[in-house]
Short mmCIF file of C-alpha atoms in Angstrom, two decimals:
data_model
loop_
_atom_site.label_atom_id
_atom_site.label_comp_id
_atom_site.label_asym_id
_atom_site.label_seq_id
_atom_site.Cartn_x
_atom_site.Cartn_y
_atom_site.Cartn_z
CA MET A 1206 -9.91 -67.64 -4.75
CA PRO A 1207 -10.88 -67.53 -8.49
CA ILE A 1208 -10.98 -71.32 -8.51
CA ARG A 1209 -13.57 -71.42 -5.71
CA ARG A 1210 -15.69 -68.81 -7.46
CA ASN A 1211 -15.68 -70.88 -10.67
CA LYS A 1212 -16.76 -73.93 -8.73
CA ARG A 1213 -19.64 -72.03 -7.14
CA VAL A 1214 -20.74 -70.78 -10.56
CA GLN A 1215 -20.58 -74.26 -12.00
CA LYS A 1216 -22.52 -75.71 -9.06
CA CYS A 1217 -25.20 -73.04 -9.52
CA LYS A 1218 -25.55 -73.98 -13.19
CA ASP A 1219 -25.80 -77.68 -12.34
CA ASP A 1220 -28.47 -77.02 -9.75
CA ARG A 1221 -30.48 -74.87 -12.14
CA PHE A 1222 -30.61 -77.72 -14.64
CA SER A 1223 -31.33 -80.37 -12.01
CA ASN A 1224 -34.19 -78.34 -10.59
CA LEU A 1225 -36.14 -78.41 -13.83
CA PRO A 1226 -39.47 -80.30 -13.61
CA ASP A 1227 -39.48 -83.96 -14.59
CA ASP A 1228 -41.60 -83.43 -17.70
CA ILE A 1229 -39.11 -80.89 -19.10
CA LEU A 1230 -36.16 -83.17 -18.34
CA HIS A 1231 -38.03 -86.05 -19.95
CA GLN A 1232 -38.51 -83.97 -23.07
CA ILE A 1233 -34.81 -83.07 -23.19
CA LEU A 1234 -33.75 -86.70 -22.74
CA SER A 1235 -36.19 -87.90 -25.40
CA PHE A 1236 -34.13 -86.16 -28.10
CA ASN A 1237 -31.41 -88.81 -27.65
CA ASP A 1238 -31.29 -92.58 -27.84
CA THR A 1239 -32.46 -94.18 -24.60
CA LYS A 1240 -28.98 -95.60 -24.15
CA TYR A 1241 -27.66 -92.11 -23.48
CA ALA A 1242 -30.69 -91.16 -21.40
CA VAL A 1243 -29.94 -94.07 -19.05
CA GLN A 1244 -26.30 -92.97 -18.79
CA THR A 1245 -27.42 -89.68 -17.21
CA CYS A 1246 -28.02 -91.62 -14.00
CA LEU A 1247 -24.30 -91.07 -13.31
CA LEU A 1248 -24.64 -87.29 -13.25
CA SER A 1249 -26.23 -86.89 -9.83
CA LYS A 1250 -28.82 -88.30 -7.43
CA ARG A 1251 -31.43 -86.21 -9.25
CA PHE A 1252 -30.91 -88.28 -12.42
CA LYS A 1253 -30.39 -91.67 -10.80
CA ASN A 1254 -33.93 -92.90 -11.43
CA LEU A 1255 -35.21 -90.27 -13.84
CA TRP A 1256 -34.84 -92.54 -16.88
CA LYS A 1257 -37.20 -95.06 -15.28
CA THR A 1258 -40.13 -92.69 -15.79
CA LEU A 1259 -39.34 -91.71 -19.39
CA PRO A 1260 -42.54 -91.90 -21.46
CA ASP A 1261 -40.62 -91.82 -24.78
CA LEU A 1262 -38.12 -94.58 -25.58
CA SER A 1263 -35.82 -94.92 -28.60
CA PHE A 1264 -33.48 -97.84 -29.29
CA ASP A 1265 -31.09 -98.19 -32.26
CA SER A 1266 -28.90 -101.26 -32.70
CA MET A 1267 -26.28 -99.10 -34.46
CA ASN A 1268 -25.33 -97.71 -31.03
CA PHE A 1269 -24.15 -101.15 -29.90
CA ASN A 1270 -21.19 -103.24 -31.01
CA ARG A 1271 -23.05 -106.53 -30.70
CA VAL A 1272 -26.66 -107.49 -31.28
CA PHE A 1273 -26.69 -109.46 -28.02
CA CYS A 1274 -25.82 -106.29 -26.05
CA PHE A 1275 -28.52 -104.35 -27.85
CA LYS A 1276 -31.26 -106.88 -27.07
CA ARG A 1277 -30.17 -107.25 -23.45
CA PHE A 1278 -30.15 -103.49 -22.96
CA VAL A 1279 -33.65 -103.06 -24.43
CA LEU A 1280 -35.12 -105.78 -22.24
CA ASP A 1281 -33.30 -104.49 -19.13
CA VAL A 1282 -34.74 -101.01 -19.64
CA LEU A 1283 -38.25 -102.37 -20.08
CA THR A 1284 -37.89 -104.58 -17.03
CA HIS A 1285 -36.59 -101.88 -14.68
CA ARG A 1286 -38.59 -98.82 -15.75
CA ASP A 1287 -41.54 -97.68 -13.63
CA PRO A 1288 -44.42 -100.04 -14.60
CA SER A 1289 -47.03 -97.39 -13.79
CA VAL A 1290 -45.79 -95.07 -16.58
CA ASP A 1291 -47.42 -95.55 -19.98
CA ILE A 1292 -45.41 -95.20 -23.18
CA GLY A 1293 -45.99 -92.18 -25.39
CA LYS A 1294 -43.47 -92.84 -28.18
CA PHE A 1295 -41.55 -96.04 -28.77
CA SER A 1296 -38.98 -96.54 -31.52
CA LEU A 1297 -36.89 -99.64 -32.18
CA THR A 1298 -34.47 -99.69 -35.13
CA ARG A 1299 -32.77 -102.90 -36.21
CA ARG A 1300 -31.02 -103.41 -39.58
CA ASP A 1301 -30.77 -107.21 -39.45
CA ARG A 1302 -33.65 -109.63 -39.15
CA ILE A 1303 -35.29 -109.57 -35.77
CA ASP A 1304 -35.31 -112.32 -33.19
CA LYS A 1305 -38.86 -113.65 -32.73
CA SER A 1306 -38.61 -114.19 -28.96
CA PHE A 1307 -37.09 -110.75 -28.40
CA MET A 1308 -39.64 -108.95 -30.58
CA THR A 1309 -42.55 -110.74 -28.94
CA LYS A 1310 -41.42 -109.52 -25.51
CA VAL A 1311 -41.04 -105.96 -26.77
CA ILE A 1312 -44.49 -105.95 -28.38
CA ASP A 1313 -46.09 -107.43 -25.27
CA TYR A 1314 -44.59 -104.65 -23.18
CA VAL A 1315 -45.55 -101.69 -25.38
CA VAL A 1316 -49.10 -102.99 -25.84
CA SER A 1317 -49.57 -103.48 -22.11
CA HIS A 1318 -48.34 -99.90 -21.54
CA ASN A 1319 -50.73 -98.26 -23.98
CA VAL A 1320 -48.19 -97.07 -26.53
CA LYS A 1321 -49.46 -94.21 -28.71
CA ASP A 1322 -46.68 -93.59 -31.26
CA LEU A 1323 -44.97 -96.79 -32.45
CA SER A 1324 -41.99 -96.78 -34.84
CA LEU A 1325 -40.54 -100.13 -35.94
CA PRO A 1326 -38.01 -99.75 -38.78
CA VAL A 1327 -36.82 -103.36 -38.64
CA ASP A 1328 -36.39 -106.30 -41.00
CA TRP A 1329 -39.36 -108.50 -40.11
CA GLY A 1330 -38.22 -111.63 -41.90
CA GLU A 1331 -40.79 -114.39 -41.27
CA PHE A 1332 -42.17 -112.78 -38.13
CA ARG A 1333 -45.95 -112.37 -37.89
CA LEU A 1334 -47.44 -109.56 -35.87
CA PRO A 1335 -49.42 -110.88 -32.90
CA GLN A 1336 -53.16 -110.23 -32.85
CA ARG A 1337 -52.87 -108.25 -29.60
CA LEU A 1338 -50.81 -105.62 -31.43
CA ILE A 1339 -53.32 -105.36 -34.29
CA GLU A 1340 -56.13 -104.92 -31.75
CA CYS A 1341 -54.26 -102.35 -29.62
CA GLU A 1342 -56.61 -99.36 -29.52
CA SER A 1343 -54.07 -96.94 -28.00
CA ILE A 1344 -51.85 -96.82 -31.12
CA ASN A 1345 -52.59 -93.73 -33.19
CA SER A 1346 -49.30 -93.50 -35.12
CA LEU A 1347 -47.41 -96.42 -36.70
CA LEU A 1348 -44.22 -96.58 -38.79
CA MET A 1349 -42.98 -99.85 -40.29
CA GLU A 1350 -40.28 -100.82 -42.80
CA THR A 1351 -39.59 -103.92 -44.90
CA PHE A 1352 -43.30 -104.51 -44.69
CA ARG A 1353 -45.13 -107.43 -46.28
CA PRO A 1354 -48.81 -108.19 -45.70
CA GLU A 1355 -47.86 -111.76 -44.76
CA ILE A 1356 -46.80 -110.51 -41.34
CA LEU A 1357 -50.40 -109.42 -40.66
CA PRO A 1358 -53.11 -111.84 -39.53
CA GLY A 1359 -55.34 -112.15 -42.59
CA HIS A 1360 -53.12 -109.73 -44.60
CA TRP A 1361 -55.26 -106.76 -43.47
CA PHE A 1362 -54.74 -103.89 -41.09
CA GLY A 1363 -57.00 -103.75 -38.05
CA PHE A 1364 -55.68 -100.86 -35.97
CA VAL A 1365 -58.98 -99.30 -34.95
CA GLY A 1366 -57.47 -96.17 -33.36
CA LEU A 1367 -54.76 -95.64 -35.98
CA GLN A 1368 -54.58 -92.09 -37.40
CA ASP A 1369 -51.11 -91.90 -38.98
CA LEU A 1370 -49.58 -94.80 -40.96
CA HIS A 1371 -46.13 -94.78 -42.60
CA LEU A 1372 -45.07 -97.90 -44.55
CA SER A 1373 -41.83 -98.11 -46.53
CA ARG A 1374 -39.66 -100.69 -48.31
CA MET A 1375 -42.62 -102.97 -48.74
CA GLN A 1376 -44.03 -105.53 -51.15
CA PHE A 1377 -47.68 -106.42 -51.64
CA HIS A 1378 -48.62 -109.51 -53.66
CA TYR A 1379 -52.27 -110.45 -53.53
CA GLU A 1380 -53.66 -113.02 -55.98
CA SER A 1381 -57.31 -112.08 -56.42
CA GLN A 1382 -59.71 -110.55 -58.90
CA GLN A 1383 -61.28 -108.62 -56.03
CA PRO A 1384 -59.96 -105.17 -55.06
CA PHE A 1385 -57.13 -105.25 -52.56
CA ASP A 1386 -58.22 -102.87 -49.78
CA PRO A 1387 -55.85 -103.40 -46.83
CA PHE A 1388 -56.70 -100.22 -44.90
CA SER A 1389 -60.49 -100.39 -44.83
CA SER A 1390 -60.40 -101.62 -41.22
CA CYS A 1391 -58.71 -98.39 -40.09
CA PRO A 1392 -61.73 -96.08 -39.81
CA ASN A 1393 -59.81 -93.23 -38.16
CA LEU A 1394 -56.88 -93.11 -40.59
CA ARG A 1395 -56.00 -89.48 -41.41
CA SER A 1396 -52.50 -89.66 -42.88
CA LEU A 1397 -51.05 -92.42 -45.07
CA TYR A 1398 -47.55 -92.70 -46.57
CA LEU A 1399 -46.47 -95.56 -48.85
CA GLY A 1400 -42.84 -95.50 -49.99
CA ASP A 1401 -40.46 -97.80 -51.91
CA CYS A 1402 -43.42 -99.97 -52.69
CA TYR A 1403 -43.98 -102.73 -55.26
CA LEU A 1404 -47.47 -104.20 -55.72
CA SER A 1405 -48.61 -107.05 -57.93
CA GLY A 1406 -51.13 -109.83 -58.38
CA PHE A 1407 -54.40 -107.85 -58.37
CA SER A 1408 -56.29 -105.52 -60.67
CA VAL A 1409 -57.36 -102.83 -58.17
CA PHE A 1410 -55.44 -101.41 -55.23
CA ARG A 1411 -58.12 -99.63 -53.24
CA ILE A 1412 -57.43 -97.03 -50.56
CA THR A 1413 -60.55 -96.63 -48.43
CA GLY A 1414 -60.20 -93.78 -45.99
CA HIS A 1415 -63.35 -91.93 -45.01
CA GLN A 1416 -61.30 -89.76 -42.62
CA LEU A 1417 -58.14 -89.66 -44.76
CA ILE A 1418 -56.73 -86.14 -45.15
CA ASN A 1419 -53.11 -86.64 -46.32
CA PHE A 1420 -51.96 -89.33 -48.77
CA SER A 1421 -48.41 -89.71 -50.15
CA LEU A 1422 -46.87 -92.15 -52.60
CA SER A 1423 -43.11 -92.29 -53.23
CA ASN A 1424 -41.06 -94.70 -55.35
CA PHE A 1425 -44.29 -96.54 -56.04
CA ILE A 1426 -44.84 -99.30 -58.61
CA ILE A 1427 -47.98 -101.30 -59.30
CA ALA A 1428 -47.61 -104.04 -61.92
CA ASN A 1429 -49.95 -106.31 -63.89
CA ARG A 1430 -51.81 -103.32 -65.35
CA GLY A 1431 -53.36 -102.67 -61.95
CA ARG A 1432 -54.95 -99.38 -61.06
CA ILE A 1433 -55.29 -97.31 -57.91
CA GLU A 1434 -58.75 -96.50 -56.59
CA LEU A 1435 -58.79 -93.75 -53.98
CA LEU A 1436 -61.99 -93.52 -51.92
CA ALA A 1437 -61.27 -90.57 -49.66
CA PRO A 1438 -63.97 -87.88 -49.69
CA MET A 1439 -62.13 -85.76 -47.06
CA LEU A 1440 -58.70 -85.89 -48.72
CA THR A 1441 -57.09 -82.43 -48.87
CA SER A 1442 -53.43 -83.22 -49.67
CA PHE A 1443 -52.00 -85.65 -52.24
CA SER A 1444 -48.32 -86.22 -53.07
CA PHE A 1445 -46.91 -88.47 -55.81
CA GLU A 1446 -43.09 -88.42 -55.91
CA ASN A 1447 -40.24 -90.22 -57.69
CA SER A 1448 -42.63 -92.68 -59.30
CA ILE A 1449 -43.57 -93.83 -62.77
CA PRO A 1450 -47.08 -92.56 -63.70
CA GLN A 1451 -49.72 -95.02 -62.54
CA CYS A 1452 -53.25 -95.77 -63.67
CA PHE A 1453 -55.86 -94.22 -61.37
CA ALA A 1454 -59.54 -95.13 -61.34
CA LEU A 1455 -61.67 -92.04 -61.93
CA VAL A 1456 -63.09 -91.07 -58.52
CA ASP A 1457 -64.28 -87.83 -56.99
CA LEU A 1458 -62.09 -86.10 -54.41
CA PRO A 1459 -64.19 -83.00 -53.66
CA ALA A 1460 -62.10 -81.69 -50.73
CA LEU A 1461 -58.74 -81.88 -52.49
CA SER A 1462 -56.66 -78.72 -52.12
CA ASN A 1463 -52.89 -79.37 -52.34
CA VAL A 1464 -51.32 -81.61 -54.99
CA ASN A 1465 -47.62 -82.34 -55.50
CA VAL A 1466 -46.68 -84.47 -58.54
CA GLN A 1467 -42.97 -85.21 -58.98
CA VAL A 1468 -43.05 -87.95 -61.62
CA PHE A 1469 -39.94 -89.94 -62.46
CA LEU A 1470 -39.56 -91.51 -65.89
CA PRO A 1471 -36.30 -93.10 -67.14
CA HIS A 1472 -35.19 -91.24 -70.26
CA GLN A 1473 -34.82 -94.46 -72.24
CA PHE A 1474 -38.62 -94.69 -72.17
CA PHE A 1475 -38.81 -91.60 -74.41
CA ARG A 1476 -37.22 -93.30 -77.40
CA SER A 1477 -40.50 -94.25 -79.10
CA ASN A 1478 -43.67 -92.29 -79.75
CA PRO A 1479 -45.98 -95.01 -78.34
CA THR A 1480 -44.06 -94.86 -75.06
CA LYS A 1481 -44.42 -91.08 -74.91
CA GLN A 1482 -48.15 -91.35 -75.54
CA LYS A 1483 -48.65 -93.98 -72.84
CA ALA A 1484 -46.80 -91.87 -70.30
CA ALA A 1485 -48.87 -88.79 -71.17
CA ASP A 1486 -52.11 -90.80 -71.01
CA ALA A 1487 -51.29 -92.10 -67.54
CA LEU A 1488 -50.43 -88.60 -66.37
CA THR A 1489 -53.54 -86.89 -67.78
CA ASN A 1490 -55.67 -89.65 -66.30
CA MET A 1491 -54.14 -88.92 -62.89
CA PHE A 1492 -54.87 -85.21 -63.32
CA ARG A 1493 -58.53 -85.94 -63.99
CA VAL A 1494 -58.69 -87.66 -60.61
CA LEU A 1495 -57.02 -84.60 -59.03
CA ARG A 1496 -59.22 -82.08 -60.86
CA HIS A 1497 -60.50 -80.32 -57.70
CA ALA A 1498 -57.00 -79.28 -56.59
CA ARG A 1499 -56.50 -75.56 -55.91
CA PHE A 1500 -52.72 -75.52 -55.34
CA VAL A 1501 -50.64 -77.72 -57.66
CA THR A 1502 -46.87 -78.29 -57.83
CA LEU A 1503 -45.38 -80.15 -60.82
CA SER A 1504 -41.78 -81.26 -61.35
CA TYR A 1505 -39.62 -80.79 -64.44
CA ASP A 1506 -40.01 -84.45 -65.47
CA THR A 1507 -43.78 -84.12 -65.22
CA ILE A 1508 -43.75 -81.13 -67.57
CA GLU A 1509 -41.37 -82.96 -69.92
CA ILE A 1510 -43.80 -85.86 -70.30
CA LEU A 1511 -46.57 -83.47 -71.30
CA ALA A 1512 -44.32 -81.50 -73.65
CA LYS A 1513 -43.20 -84.60 -75.58
CA ALA A 1514 -46.75 -85.77 -76.32
CA PRO A 1515 -48.44 -82.68 -77.84
CA ASN A 1516 -50.93 -84.70 -79.88
CA ARG A 1517 -52.32 -86.32 -76.74
CA LEU A 1518 -52.98 -83.01 -74.99
CA GLN A 1519 -54.98 -81.66 -77.93
CA HIS A 1520 -57.67 -84.24 -77.19
CA GLN A 1521 -57.63 -83.84 -73.41
CA PRO A 1522 -59.72 -81.27 -71.50
CA SER A 1523 -57.88 -79.06 -69.06
CA PRO A 1524 -58.33 -80.80 -65.68
CA PHE A 1525 -57.88 -78.23 -62.91
CA MET A 1526 -61.21 -76.41 -62.79
CA GLU A 1527 -60.71 -74.83 -59.33
CA LEU A 1528 -57.03 -73.98 -59.67
CA GLU A 1529 -55.76 -70.94 -57.75
CA LYS A 1530 -51.99 -71.38 -57.98
CA MET A 1531 -49.69 -73.64 -60.00
CA LYS A 1532 -45.97 -73.99 -59.32
CA LEU A 1533 -43.71 -75.49 -62.00
CA LYS A 1534 -40.25 -76.66 -60.99
CA MET A 1535 -38.12 -76.23 -64.12
CA GLN A 1536 -34.45 -76.97 -64.78
CA LEU A 1537 -31.85 -74.86 -66.52
CA GLU A 1538 -29.31 -76.99 -68.34
CA GLU A 1539 -28.05 -77.58 -71.86
CA ASN A 1540 -30.90 -79.88 -72.94
CA SER A 1541 -33.69 -78.48 -70.80
CA ILE A 1542 -37.10 -77.85 -72.35
CA ALA A 1543 -39.20 -74.70 -72.30
CA ILE A 1544 -42.82 -74.55 -71.19
CA SER A 1545 -44.65 -74.89 -74.49
CA PRO A 1546 -47.98 -73.10 -75.17
CA HIS A 1547 -49.93 -76.36 -75.51
CA VAL A 1548 -48.77 -77.45 -72.01
CA THR A 1549 -49.70 -74.09 -70.52
CA ALA A 1550 -53.11 -74.21 -72.18
CA TYR A 1551 -53.74 -77.74 -70.96
CA LEU A 1552 -52.83 -76.91 -67.36
CA LEU A 1553 -54.46 -73.48 -67.00
CA SER A 1554 -57.36 -73.08 -69.44
CA ALA A 1555 -59.95 -74.77 -67.19
CA SER A 1556 -59.38 -72.04 -64.60
CA GLY A 1557 -59.85 -69.33 -67.22
CA TYR A 1558 -56.14 -68.45 -66.89
CA HIS A 1559 -56.98 -66.70 -63.60
CA ALA A 1560 -54.69 -68.94 -61.57
CA THR A 1561 -51.29 -67.69 -60.46
CA LEU A 1562 -48.44 -69.38 -62.30
CA GLU A 1563 -45.13 -69.60 -60.44
CA VAL A 1564 -42.04 -70.98 -62.17
CA GLU A 1565 -39.10 -72.07 -60.05
CA VAL A 1566 -35.91 -72.50 -62.09
CA GLU A 1567 -33.12 -74.72 -60.82
CA ARG A 1568 -29.70 -74.62 -62.44
CA VAL A 1569 -28.52 -78.19 -62.96
CA LYS A 1570 -24.86 -79.09 -63.31
CA THR A 1571 -24.03 -81.73 -65.88
CA THR A 1572 -22.49 -84.55 -63.88
CA PHE A 1573 -22.28 -88.31 -64.19
CA SER A 1574 -25.14 -90.05 -62.42
CA SER A 1575 -26.20 -93.64 -61.89
CA PRO A 1576 -28.97 -95.13 -64.09
CA ASP A 1577 -31.30 -95.03 -61.08
CA PRO A 1578 -30.99 -91.48 -59.69
CA VAL A 1579 -34.08 -91.50 -57.47
CA GLY A 1580 -33.67 -94.93 -55.97
CA ILE A 1581 -36.54 -96.92 -57.48
CA PRO A 1582 -36.61 -100.07 -55.33
CA SER A 1583 -34.55 -102.84 -56.88
CA PHE A 1584 -36.88 -105.80 -56.41
CA SER A 1585 -35.87 -108.74 -58.54
CA THR A 1586 -39.42 -109.15 -59.87
CA VAL A 1587 -39.88 -105.55 -61.03
CA ASP A 1588 -40.12 -105.10 -64.79
CA LEU A 1589 -39.99 -101.40 -65.59
CA THR A 1590 -42.07 -101.48 -68.74
CA LEU A 1591 -45.08 -99.39 -69.59
CA ASP A 1592 -47.45 -102.30 -70.15
CA PHE A 1593 -49.23 -101.72 -66.84
CA TRP A 1594 -50.38 -98.27 -67.98
CA GLU A 1595 -52.70 -99.65 -70.61
#
C-alpha cells in the first residue's frame, strides 16, 4: 500500500512539471547545453519533440569525446528542429580551430533564422566571416574570441543592428597613418568590451560610438606609441582593468558618470625615476579624459603609481570636477603604501573636497606568485616597455 501511494505522489509531481507551458520549459532547458536538452526527449511523450522548438541553443565541444561527434550533433539538431522557430540565443564553443565547411553551415542557419544573441568563442584560424553574417540586421549582441580583423571583409565591422559587442583574445595590426576606427559602421552600438587585446601598426585607435553607453578595456596593450581616441558623447560607464596605462587623446565625454580604473604595472618598471614619471603622466592624461566622472573607483596599483611620482602631481590640475564619490581599493601588507596628502589633494581638490571618500582595505597574504599575476596576453610580438606612453 505505501508503495502505491509513493508512485501516485511521484506521478503527480511528474505531471505538474510536464504541464508547464512550453515557454517556461524552454527557459528551464536553456540553462543547460543543448545536448542535455535533447536528451529530455526520453523522459515522456511531452518532451519528445519539445527540444525542436527551443529558441536558445548552446553547444560546447567539451561535452563530446570526439570533434566529429560534436559537429554531427550540431548539424543534426539544426536540421531536425522546427524551421519556423527563430533563434533567440545561439552559442557555439570550440577550443580547436574550426572547420570551414561546418562553420559556414552553422552561420547560414543562424542568419536565416534571425538570430539575436550570437556567441562564438572559437578559434577562427584562417576563416573569414561571410558577408551575409556581417549584414545580418537581426543580431543585436555578439561575442567573439581569438578575433583578428582579417576575418572581416574589409577589416571593419558592419553589423547595423548590433548593440552589444564583446571581443576577447584578439590582435589588431593595421598599417596606416589614418586612424583605425573599426566600429564606426555600428551606429547602434551601446556596449563594447575589448579584452586580452594587443594592437599595433597605427597611431590612433578610434572608438566611434554615438550611442555608446558602456565601454570596458581589460588586459589591453597598444604599441608603437599609439593613442586611444574615444568619440562617445553618450558614454556613462568606463572601465579600464588589468592594463598598463595607455595614452588617451583628450576628448570630451560630457555624460560620463561611473569610472573604474584598475591599472596593472609590473613592479620592475618602478626601478627608475623616468619610468615612474612616464607611468604617472599616462595615468593623469587618462584622468583628464575622464574628468566628468561622478563616481570613481581606483585600485591599489593605480594609487601606487600616483604616490611614487609626487613631482608630477604638483604640476597637474585635479581632474574630477564633478566628483561625488571616490572609492580607493587599498591593500594591507608588509610593504603597502599609505594614501599620501599629495595624492588626496590631486584626486579631490577639484571637487572642493565635498566628494565622499571611501577606502576599502584588503588584507593581502604574502605568497609566491608568477611574474604575470593578471594574465597579460603572451603574444610573441609584445614588448612591455614604456616607450609607447611618450
